[in-house]
């Protein structure tokens, strides 16, 4: 059941609000208090995560010699071959493989595939391109040695990311294509950040103004995260930060873009899917009605999460047909 209050707030499930608020940064200055947010998220993750552990902790050596932690989640039963390489969200600033434990275990069980979560370095201690370099390095290593994670071929590997993690997945695919390197077989982008302008007064995307205040994620928070990730304003417009700005989106892996109806990032995510199609790259674009930003962290019984995994599993089985036609801005 949903409701609309007298302030004009869009209808949002009370349960969705309650659960997602656990992973939302409080309405504080994220640039000043990001460390507090990290501590709260980790404490909550220890409370929420329960049950047997089916994980393996490994590491990939970065090009500068540092270790990049990779946590491998094994499904209860293997439904389909291949593996998912997951980049978590959190604005490039918060989140890690510990706070996403429950989410990754759910992903492994509901897809029936191995999930490899990458613990990339976070801003502002490690600004762009540190986190991106980690994600690219791990992806290249796994594509070169797919059997390490139970995949037979590079084509059996799918990149998955949510929010900032989806941005990283999209950019990794772009960079691999630019280098004429081996590509994953597919990518799944959940409510991705694809462009730099999240000012409601200047953004070309209506969802920024419609849903940029009072919900799971605000426009101001996205702007703050981007400042911490890439301090140079001019460089936020380059494709390695804003993949929608890329001149050439051809040759990209088969892509599923899933957006949330009540999310300020909705329109730019769908725009990225259309841009891929226009460049000749296969893309399926789906929007989940009534969903807020961050729905991938919801519990398994959530209607929104159930719908998301229906779409993901269809895509993993090869279905590229949109379930409906979305309006084109």
Coordinates of N, CA and C in Angstrom, one line a residue, residues 21-243:
X21 N 16.1 3.7 4.3 CA 16.7 4.8 5.2 C 17.9 4.3 6.0
X22 N 17.9 3.0 6.2 CA 19.0 2.4 6.9 C 20.4 2.6 6.2
X23 N 20.3 2.6 4.9 CA 21.5 2.7 4.0 C 21.6 4.2 3.5
X24 N 20.7 5.0 3.8 CA 20.8 6.4 3.4 C 21.7 7.2 4.3
X25 N 22.5 8.2 3.7 CA 23.2 9.1 4.6 C 22.2 10.0 5.2
X26 N 22.3 10.3 6.5 CA 21.5 11.3 7.2 C 21.5 12.6 6.4
X27 N 20.6 13.5 6.7 CA 20.6 14.8 6.0 C 21.7 15.6 6.7
X28 N 22.9 15.3 6.4 CA 24.0 16.0 7.0 C 24.9 16.4 5.8
X29 N 26.0 17.1 6.1 CA 27.0 17.5 5.1 C 27.9 16.3 4.8
X30 N 27.6 15.6 3.8 CA 28.3 14.3 3.5 C 29.8 14.6 3.3
X31 N 30.2 15.7 2.9 CA 31.6 16.0 2.7 C 32.3 16.2 4.0
X32 N 31.6 16.6 5.0 CA 32.2 16.7 6.4 C 32.1 15.5 7.2
X33 N 31.0 14.7 7.0 CA 30.7 13.6 7.9 C 30.7 12.2 7.2
X34 N 31.3 12.1 6.1 CA 31.3 10.8 5.4 C 31.9 9.6 6.2
X35 N 32.8 9.9 7.1 CA 33.4 8.9 7.9 C 32.4 8.3 8.9
X36 N 31.5 9.2 9.5 CA 30.5 8.8 10.4 C 29.5 7.9 9.6
X37 N 29.1 8.3 8.4 CA 28.2 7.5 7.6 C 28.8 6.1 7.4
X38 N 30.0 6.0 7.1 CA 30.7 4.7 6.9 C 30.5 3.9 8.1
X39 N 30.8 4.5 9.3 CA 30.8 3.7 10.5 C 29.3 3.2 10.8
X40 N 28.4 4.0 10.6 CA 27.0 3.6 10.8 C 26.6 2.5 9.8
X41 N 27.0 2.6 8.6 CA 26.6 1.6 7.6 C 27.2 0.2 8.0
X42 N 28.5 0.3 8.4 CA 29.1 -1.0 8.8 C 28.5 -1.6 10.0
X43 N 28.1 -0.8 11.0 CA 27.5 -1.3 12.2 C 26.1 -1.9 11.8
X44 N 25.4 -1.3 11.0 CA 24.1 -1.8 10.5 C 24.3 -3.1 9.8
X45 N 25.3 -3.2 8.9 CA 25.5 -4.4 8.2 C 25.8 -5.6 9.1
X46 N 26.5 -5.4 10.1 CA 26.8 -6.5 11.1 C 25.5 -7.0 11.7
X47 N 24.6 -6.1 11.9 CA 23.3 -6.5 12.5 C 22.4 -7.2 11.5
X48 N 22.4 -6.7 10.3 CA 21.5 -7.2 9.3 C 21.9 -8.5 8.7
X49 N 23.2 -8.7 8.5 CA 23.7 -9.9 7.8 C 23.6 -11.1 8.8
X50 N 22.9 -12.1 8.4 CA 22.8 -13.3 9.2 C 22.8 -14.5 8.3
X51 N 23.1 -15.7 8.9 CA 23.0 -16.9 8.1 C 24.4 -17.4 7.8
X52 N 24.4 -18.6 7.2 CA 25.7 -19.2 6.8 C 26.5 -18.4 5.8
X53 N 27.8 -18.5 5.9 CA 28.7 -17.8 5.0 C 29.1 -18.7 3.9
X54 N 28.9 -18.3 2.7 CA 29.3 -19.1 1.5 C 30.2 -18.1 0.7
X55 N 31.3 -17.7 1.3 CA 32.2 -16.7 0.7 C 33.6 -17.1 0.7
X56 N 34.4 -16.6 -0.2 CA 35.8 -16.7 -0.3 C 36.4 -15.3 -0.5
X57 N 37.4 -15.0 0.4 CA 38.1 -13.7 0.3 C 39.4 -13.9 -0.5
X58 N 39.5 -13.1 -1.5 CA 40.7 -13.2 -2.4 C 41.2 -11.7 -2.6
X59 N 42.2 -11.6 -3.4 CA 42.7 -10.2 -3.7 C 43.4 -10.3 -5.1
X60 N 43.3 -9.1 -5.8 CA 44.0 -8.9 -7.0 C 45.0 -7.8 -6.8
X61 N 46.2 -8.0 -7.4 CA 47.2 -7.1 -7.2 C 47.0 -5.9 -8.2
X62 N 46.9 -4.7 -7.6 CA 46.8 -3.5 -8.5 C 48.1 -3.2 -9.2
X63 N 48.0 -2.3 -10.2 CA 49.2 -2.0 -11.0 C 50.3 -1.3 -10.2
X64 N 49.9 -0.6 -9.1 CA 50.9 0.0 -8.2 C 51.4 -0.8 -7.1
X65 N 50.9 -2.1 -7.1 CA 51.3 -3.0 -6.0 C 50.4 -3.2 -4.9
X66 N 49.3 -2.4 -4.7 CA 48.4 -2.6 -3.6 C 47.4 -3.7 -3.9
X67 N 46.9 -4.3 -2.8 CA 46.0 -5.4 -3.0 C 44.6 -4.9 -3.1
X68 N 43.8 -5.4 -4.0 CA 42.4 -5.0 -4.2 C 41.5 -6.2 -3.7
X69 N 40.9 -6.1 -2.5 CA 40.1 -7.2 -2.0 C 38.9 -7.5 -2.9
X70 N 38.7 -8.8 -3.1 CA 37.6 -9.3 -3.9 C 36.9 -10.4 -3.1
X71 N 35.6 -10.3 -2.8 CA 34.9 -11.3 -2.1 C 34.0 -12.1 -3.0
X72 N 34.1 -13.4 -3.0 CA 33.4 -14.3 -3.9 C 32.2 -14.9 -3.1
X73 N 31.0 -14.7 -3.6 CA 29.8 -15.2 -3.0 C 29.3 -16.4 -3.8
X74 N 29.1 -17.5 -3.2 CA 28.7 -18.7 -3.9 C 27.2 -18.9 -3.7
X75 N 26.4 -19.2 -4.7 CA 25.0 -19.4 -4.6 C 24.6 -20.7 -3.9
X76 N 23.4 -20.7 -3.4 CA 22.9 -22.0 -2.8 C 23.0 -23.1 -3.9
X77 N 22.5 -22.8 -5.1 CA 22.6 -23.7 -6.2 C 22.9 -23.0 -7.4
X78 N 23.7 -23.6 -8.3 CA 24.1 -22.9 -9.6 C 23.0 -23.2 -10.6
X79 N 22.4 -22.1 -11.1 CA 21.2 -22.2 -12.0 C 21.7 -22.0 -13.4
X80 N 22.7 -21.1 -13.6 CA 23.2 -20.8 -15.0 C 24.7 -20.7 -14.9
X81 N 25.5 -20.9 -15.9 CA 26.9 -20.8 -15.9 C 27.3 -19.3 -15.9
X82 N 28.6 -19.1 -15.5 CA 29.1 -17.7 -15.6 C 29.2 -17.1 -14.2
X83 N 29.6 -15.8 -14.2 CA 29.8 -15.1 -12.9 C 29.4 -13.6 -13.1
X84 N 29.1 -13.0 -12.0 CA 28.8 -11.6 -11.9 C 29.9 -10.9 -11.2
X85 N 30.4 -9.8 -11.7 CA 31.4 -9.0 -11.1 C 30.7 -7.7 -10.6
X86 N 30.7 -7.5 -9.3 CA 29.8 -6.5 -8.8 C 30.6 -5.3 -8.2
X87 N 30.2 -4.1 -8.6 CA 30.8 -2.8 -8.0 C 29.7 -2.2 -7.2
X88 N 29.9 -2.0 -6.0 CA 28.9 -1.4 -5.1 C 28.7 0.1 -5.3
X89 N 27.5 0.5 -4.8 CA 27.2 1.9 -4.8 C 27.7 2.6 -3.6
X90 N 27.3 3.9 -3.4 CA 27.7 4.7 -2.3 C 28.4 6.0 -2.7
X91 N 28.2 6.4 -3.9 CA 28.7 7.7 -4.3 C 30.2 7.8 -4.4
X92 N 30.8 6.6 -4.7 CA 32.3 6.5 -4.7 C 33.0 6.8 -3.4
X93 N 32.1 7.0 -2.3 CA 32.6 7.5 -1.0 C 32.3 6.6 0.1
X94 N 31.1 6.0 0.1 CA 30.7 5.1 1.2 C 30.4 3.7 0.6
X95 N 30.2 2.7 1.4 CA 29.9 1.4 1.0 C 31.2 0.6 0.8
X96 N 31.1 -0.7 1.0 CA 32.2 -1.6 0.8 C 31.7 -3.1 0.7
X97 N 32.6 -4.0 0.7 CA 32.1 -5.4 0.5 C 31.5 -5.9 1.8
X98 N 31.8 -5.3 2.9 CA 31.1 -5.7 4.2 C 29.7 -5.2 4.3
X99 N 29.5 -3.9 3.9 CA 28.1 -3.3 4.0 C 27.2 -3.9 2.9
X100 N 27.8 -4.5 1.9 CA 27.0 -5.1 0.8 C 26.9 -6.6 0.9
X101 N 27.3 -7.2 2.1 CA 27.3 -8.6 2.2 C 25.9 -9.2 1.9
X102 N 24.9 -8.7 2.6 CA 23.6 -9.3 2.4 C 23.1 -9.1 1.0
X103 N 23.4 -8.0 0.4 CA 23.0 -7.7 -1.0 C 23.6 -8.7 -2.0
X104 N 24.9 -9.0 -1.8 CA 25.6 -9.9 -2.7 C 25.2 -11.3 -2.5
X105 N 25.0 -11.7 -1.2 CA 24.5 -13.0 -1.0 C 23.1 -13.3 -1.7
X106 N 22.2 -12.3 -1.6 CA 21.0 -12.3 -2.2 C 21.1 -12.4 -3.7
X107 N 22.0 -11.6 -4.3 CA 22.3 -11.6 -5.7 C 22.8 -13.0 -6.2
X108 N 23.7 -13.6 -5.4 CA 24.2 -14.9 -5.8 C 23.0 -16.0 -5.8
X109 N 22.2 -15.9 -4.7 CA 21.1 -16.9 -4.6 C 20.0 -16.7 -5.6
X110 N 19.7 -15.5 -5.9 CA 18.5 -15.3 -6.8 C 18.9 -15.3 -8.3
X111 N 20.2 -15.2 -8.6 CA 20.6 -15.4 -10.0 C 21.1 -16.8 -10.2
X112 N 21.6 -17.5 -9.1 CA 22.2 -18.8 -9.3 C 23.6 -18.7 -9.9
X113 N 24.2 -17.6 -9.7 CA 25.6 -17.4 -10.3 C 26.5 -16.9 -9.2
X114 N 27.8 -17.2 -9.4 CA 28.8 -16.7 -8.5 C 28.8 -15.1 -8.6
X115 N 29.0 -14.5 -7.5 CA 29.1 -13.0 -7.4 C 30.5 -12.6 -6.9
X116 N 31.2 -11.8 -7.6 CA 32.5 -11.3 -7.1 C 32.4 -9.9 -6.8
X117 N 32.5 -9.5 -5.6 CA 32.3 -8.1 -5.2 C 33.7 -7.5 -5.0
X118 N 33.9 -6.3 -5.6 CA 35.2 -5.6 -5.7 C 35.2 -4.5 -4.6
X119 N 36.2 -4.5 -3.7 CA 36.3 -3.5 -2.7 C 37.3 -2.4 -3.2
X120 N 36.8 -1.7 -4.1 CA 37.6 -0.6 -4.7 C 37.9 0.5 -3.7
X121 N 39.0 1.3 -3.9 CA 39.3 2.4 -3.1 C 38.3 3.5 -3.2
X122 N 38.1 4.2 -2.1 CA 37.0 5.2 -2.0 C 37.6 6.6 -1.9
X123 N 36.9 7.6 -2.5 CA 37.1 9.0 -2.3 C 36.6 9.4 -0.9
X124 N 37.0 10.5 -0.4 CA 38.0 11.4 -0.9 C 39.5 11.1 -0.6
X125 N 39.7 10.0 0.2 CA 41.1 9.6 0.4 C 41.8 9.2 -0.9
X126 N 41.0 8.6 -1.7 CA 41.5 8.1 -3.0 C 40.6 8.6 -4.1
X127 N 40.7 9.8 -4.6 CA 39.8 10.4 -5.6 C 40.1 9.7 -7.0
X128 N 39.2 10.1 -7.9 CA 39.3 9.6 -9.3 C 40.8 9.8 -9.7
X129 N 41.4 8.8 -10.4 CA 40.7 7.6 -10.9 C 41.0 6.3 -10.1
X130 N 41.3 6.5 -8.8 CA 41.8 5.3 -8.0 C 40.7 4.2 -8.0
X131 N 39.5 4.5 -7.6 CA 38.5 3.4 -7.6 C 38.2 2.8 -8.9
X132 N 38.2 3.7 -10.0 CA 38.0 3.2 -11.3 C 39.1 2.3 -11.7
X133 N 40.4 2.7 -11.4 CA 41.5 1.8 -11.7 C 41.4 0.5 -11.1
X134 N 40.9 0.4 -9.8 CA 40.8 -0.9 -9.1 C 39.8 -1.8 -9.9
X135 N 38.6 -1.2 -10.2 CA 37.6 -1.9 -10.9 C 38.1 -2.4 -12.2
X136 N 38.8 -1.6 -13.0 CA 39.3 -2.0 -14.3 C 40.4 -3.1 -14.1
X137 N 41.2 -3.0 -13.1 CA 42.3 -4.0 -12.9 C 41.7 -5.3 -12.6
X138 N 40.7 -5.4 -11.7 CA 40.1 -6.6 -11.3 C 39.3 -7.2 -12.5
X139 N 38.6 -6.4 -13.3 CA 37.9 -6.9 -14.4 C 38.8 -7.5 -15.4
X140 N 39.9 -6.8 -15.7 CA 40.9 -7.3 -16.7 C 41.5 -8.7 -16.2
X141 N 41.8 -8.8 -14.9 CA 42.3 -10.0 -14.4 C 41.3 -11.2 -14.5
X142 N 40.1 -10.9 -14.2 CA 39.1 -12.0 -14.3 C 38.7 -12.3 -15.7
X143 N 38.7 -11.4 -16.6 CA 38.5 -11.7 -18.0 C 39.6 -12.5 -18.6
X144 N 40.8 -12.3 -18.1 CA 42.0 -13.0 -18.5 C 42.0 -14.4 -18.0
X145 N 41.4 -14.6 -16.8 CA 41.4 -15.9 -16.1 C 40.0 -16.2 -15.6
X146 N 39.0 -16.4 -16.5 CA 37.6 -16.5 -16.0 C 37.4 -17.8 -15.2
X147 N 38.2 -18.8 -15.3 CA 38.0 -20.0 -14.6 C 38.2 -19.9 -13.1
X148 N 38.9 -18.8 -12.7 CA 39.1 -18.6 -11.3 C 37.8 -18.3 -10.5
X149 N 36.8 -17.9 -11.3 CA 35.5 -17.6 -10.6 C 34.4 -18.4 -11.2
X150 N 34.8 -19.5 -11.8 CA 33.8 -20.5 -12.3 C 33.2 -20.2 -13.7
X151 N 33.8 -19.3 -14.4 CA 33.3 -19.0 -15.7 C 34.2 -19.7 -16.7
X152 N 33.6 -20.1 -17.8 CA 34.5 -20.8 -18.8 C 35.2 -19.9 -19.8
X153 N 34.5 -18.8 -20.1 CA 35.0 -17.8 -21.1 C 34.7 -16.4 -20.6
X154 N 35.5 -15.4 -21.1 CA 35.2 -14.0 -20.8 C 33.7 -13.6 -21.0
X155 N 33.1 -14.2 -22.1 CA 31.8 -13.9 -22.4 C 30.8 -14.3 -21.3
X156 N 31.2 -15.2 -20.4 CA 30.4 -15.7 -19.4 C 30.4 -14.8 -18.1
X157 N 31.1 -13.7 -18.2 CA 31.2 -12.7 -17.1 C 30.3 -11.5 -17.4
X158 N 29.6 -11.1 -16.4 CA 28.7 -9.9 -16.5 C 29.1 -8.9 -15.4
X159 N 29.3 -7.7 -15.8 CA 29.6 -6.6 -14.9 C 28.2 -6.1 -14.3
X160 N 28.2 -5.9 -13.0 CA 27.0 -5.4 -12.4 C 27.4 -4.3 -11.5
X161 N 26.6 -3.2 -11.4 CA 26.9 -2.1 -10.5 C 25.6 -1.4 -10.2
X162 N 25.5 -0.8 -9.0 CA 24.4 0.0 -8.6 C 24.9 1.4 -8.3
X163 N 24.2 2.4 -8.9 CA 24.4 3.8 -8.7 C 25.9 4.2 -9.1
X164 N 26.7 4.6 -8.2 CA 28.1 4.9 -8.5 C 28.8 3.7 -9.1
X165 N 28.4 2.5 -8.5 CA 29.0 1.3 -9.0 C 28.6 1.0 -10.4
X166 N 27.4 1.4 -10.8 CA 27.0 1.2 -12.2 C 27.7 2.2 -13.1
X167 N 28.0 3.4 -12.6 CA 28.9 4.3 -13.3 C 30.2 3.6 -13.6
X168 N 30.8 3.0 -12.6 CA 32.1 2.4 -12.7 C 32.0 1.2 -13.7
X169 N 31.0 0.4 -13.7 CA 30.8 -0.7 -14.7 C 30.7 -0.2 -16.1
X170 N 29.9 0.9 -16.3 CA 29.8 1.5 -17.6 C 31.2 2.0 -18.1
X171 N 31.9 2.7 -17.3 CA 33.2 3.3 -17.7 C 34.2 2.2 -17.9
X172 N 34.2 1.1 -17.1 CA 35.1 0.0 -17.3 C 34.9 -0.6 -18.7
X173 N 33.7 -0.8 -19.1 CA 33.4 -1.3 -20.4 C 33.8 -0.3 -21.5
X174 N 33.6 1.0 -21.3 CA 34.1 2.0 -22.3 C 35.6 1.9 -22.5
X175 N 36.3 1.8 -21.3 CA 37.8 1.8 -21.4 C 38.3 0.5 -22.1
X176 N 37.7 -0.6 -21.8 CA 38.1 -1.8 -22.4 C 37.9 -1.8 -23.9
X177 N 36.8 -1.2 -24.3 CA 36.5 -1.0 -25.8 C 37.5 -0.1 -26.4
X178 N 37.8 1.0 -25.7 CA 38.8 2.0 -26.3 C 40.2 1.3 -26.5
X179 N 40.5 0.4 -25.6 CA 41.8 -0.3 -25.7 C 41.8 -1.5 -26.6
X180 N 40.6 -1.8 -27.2 CA 40.5 -3.0 -28.0 C 40.8 -4.2 -27.2
X181 N 40.4 -4.2 -25.9 CA 40.7 -5.3 -25.0 C 39.5 -6.3 -24.9
X182 N 39.7 -7.4 -24.3 CA 38.6 -8.3 -24.1 C 37.5 -7.7 -23.3
X183 N 36.2 -7.9 -23.7 CA 35.1 -7.3 -23.0 C 34.3 -8.4 -22.3
X184 N 33.6 -8.0 -21.2 CA 32.7 -9.0 -20.6 C 31.5 -9.3 -21.6
X185 N 30.8 -10.3 -21.3 CA 29.7 -10.7 -22.2 C 28.5 -9.7 -22.1
X186 N 28.4 -9.1 -20.9 CA 27.2 -8.2 -20.6 C 27.5 -7.3 -19.5
X187 N 26.6 -6.3 -19.3 CA 26.7 -5.5 -18.1 C 25.2 -5.1 -17.7
X188 N 25.1 -5.0 -16.4 CA 23.8 -4.7 -15.8 C 24.0 -3.4 -15.0
X189 N 23.3 -2.3 -15.4 CA 23.5 -1.0 -14.7 C 22.2 -0.7 -14.0
X190 N 22.3 -0.7 -12.6 CA 21.2 -0.4 -11.8 C 21.2 1.1 -11.4
X191 N 20.2 1.8 -11.8 CA 20.1 3.3 -11.5 C 21.4 4.0 -11.6
X192 N 22.1 4.0 -12.8 CA 23.4 4.5 -12.9 C 23.5 6.0 -12.9
X193 N 24.7 6.5 -12.4 CA 25.1 7.9 -12.6 C 25.8 7.9 -14.0
X194 N 25.2 8.7 -14.9 CA 25.8 8.7 -16.2 C 26.3 10.1 -16.7
X195 N 26.0 11.1 -15.9 CA 26.4 12.5 -16.3 C 26.6 13.3 -15.1
X196 N 27.2 14.5 -15.3 CA 27.7 15.3 -14.2 C 26.8 16.4 -13.6
X197 N 25.7 16.8 -14.3 CA 24.9 17.9 -13.9 C 23.7 17.5 -13.1
X198 N 23.7 17.7 -11.8 CA 22.6 17.3 -11.0 C 22.0 18.5 -10.2
X199 N 22.1 19.7 -10.9 CA 21.5 20.9 -10.4 C 20.1 21.0 -11.0
X200 N 19.1 21.0 -10.2 CA 17.7 21.0 -10.8 C 17.5 22.2 -11.7
X201 N 18.2 23.3 -11.5 CA 18.0 24.5 -12.3 C 18.7 24.4 -13.7
X202 N 19.6 23.5 -13.8 CA 20.3 23.4 -15.1 C 20.3 22.0 -15.8
X203 N 20.0 21.0 -15.0 CA 20.0 19.6 -15.6 C 19.0 19.5 -16.7
X204 N 19.4 18.8 -17.8 CA 18.4 18.5 -18.9 C 17.4 17.4 -18.6
X205 N 17.5 16.8 -17.4 CA 16.7 15.6 -17.1 C 15.6 16.0 -16.0
X206 N 14.4 15.9 -16.4 CA 13.3 16.3 -15.4 C 13.3 15.6 -14.1
X207 N 13.8 14.3 -14.1 CA 13.7 13.6 -12.8 C 14.6 14.2 -11.7
X208 N 15.6 15.0 -12.2 CA 16.5 15.6 -11.2 C 15.7 16.6 -10.4
X209 N 14.8 17.4 -11.0 CA 14.0 18.3 -10.3 C 12.8 17.7 -9.6
X210 N 12.3 16.6 -10.2 CA 11.1 16.0 -9.6 C 11.4 15.2 -8.4
X211 N 12.5 14.5 -8.3 CA 12.8 13.6 -7.2 C 14.1 13.9 -6.5
X212 N 14.6 15.1 -6.7 CA 15.9 15.5 -6.2 C 16.0 16.0 -4.7
X213 N 14.8 16.0 -4.1 CA 14.7 16.4 -2.6 C 13.8 15.4 -1.9
X214 N 14.2 15.1 -0.6 CA 13.3 14.4 0.3 C 13.2 12.9 0.2
X215 N 13.8 12.3 -0.8 CA 13.7 10.9 -1.0 C 15.1 10.2 -0.6
X216 N 15.3 9.0 -1.2 CA 16.4 8.2 -0.8 C 17.8 8.9 -1.1
X217 N 17.8 9.6 -2.2 CA 19.0 10.3 -2.6 C 18.6 11.7 -3.1
X218 N 19.4 12.7 -2.7 CA 19.1 14.1 -3.1 C 20.0 14.6 -4.2
X219 N 19.6 15.6 -4.9 CA 20.5 16.2 -5.9 C 21.7 16.8 -5.3
X220 N 21.6 17.4 -4.1 CA 22.7 18.0 -3.4 C 23.7 16.9 -3.0
X221 N 23.2 15.7 -2.6 CA 24.1 14.6 -2.2 C 24.9 14.1 -3.4
X222 N 24.3 14.0 -4.6 CA 25.0 13.6 -5.8 C 26.1 14.6 -6.1
X223 N 25.7 15.9 -6.0 CA 26.7 16.9 -6.3 C 27.9 16.8 -5.4
X224 N 27.6 16.6 -4.1 CA 28.7 16.5 -3.1 C 29.6 15.2 -3.4
X225 N 28.9 14.1 -3.7 CA 29.7 12.9 -4.0 C 30.6 13.1 -5.2
X226 N 30.1 13.8 -6.2 CA 30.9 14.0 -7.4 C 32.1 14.9 -7.1
X227 N 31.9 15.9 -6.3 CA 33.0 16.8 -5.9 C 34.1 16.0 -5.1
X228 N 33.7 15.1 -4.3 CA 34.7 14.3 -3.6 C 35.4 13.3 -4.5
X229 N 34.6 12.8 -5.4 CA 35.2 11.8 -6.3 C 36.1 12.4 -7.3
X230 N 35.7 13.5 -8.0 CA 36.5 14.3 -8.9 C 36.5 15.7 -8.6
X231 N 37.5 16.2 -7.8 CA 37.5 17.6 -7.4 C 37.5 18.6 -8.5
X232 N 38.1 18.2 -9.6 CA 38.2 19.2 -10.8 C 36.9 19.2 -11.5
X233 N 36.2 20.4 -11.5 CA 34.9 20.5 -12.1 C 34.9 20.2 -13.6
X234 N 35.9 20.7 -14.3 CA 36.0 20.5 -15.7 C 36.1 19.0 -16.1
X235 N 36.8 18.2 -15.2 CA 37.0 16.8 -15.5 C 35.8 15.9 -15.2
X236 N 34.8 16.5 -14.5 CA 33.6 15.7 -14.3 C 32.8 15.5 -15.5
X237 N 33.1 16.2 -16.6 CA 32.4 16.1 -17.9 C 33.0 15.1 -18.8
X238 N 34.2 14.5 -18.4 CA 34.8 13.6 -19.4 C 34.1 12.2 -19.3
X239 N 34.2 11.4 -20.3 CA 33.5 10.1 -20.3 C 33.9 9.2 -19.2
X240 N 35.1 9.3 -18.7 CA 35.5 8.4 -17.6 C 34.8 8.7 -16.3
X241 N 34.1 9.9 -16.2 CA 33.3 10.2 -15.1 C 31.8 10.3 -15.5
X242 N 31.6 10.8 -16.7 CA 30.2 10.9 -17.2 C 30.1 10.1 -18.5
X243 N 29.9 8.8 -18.5 CA 29.9 8.0 -19.7 C 28.9 8.4 -20.7

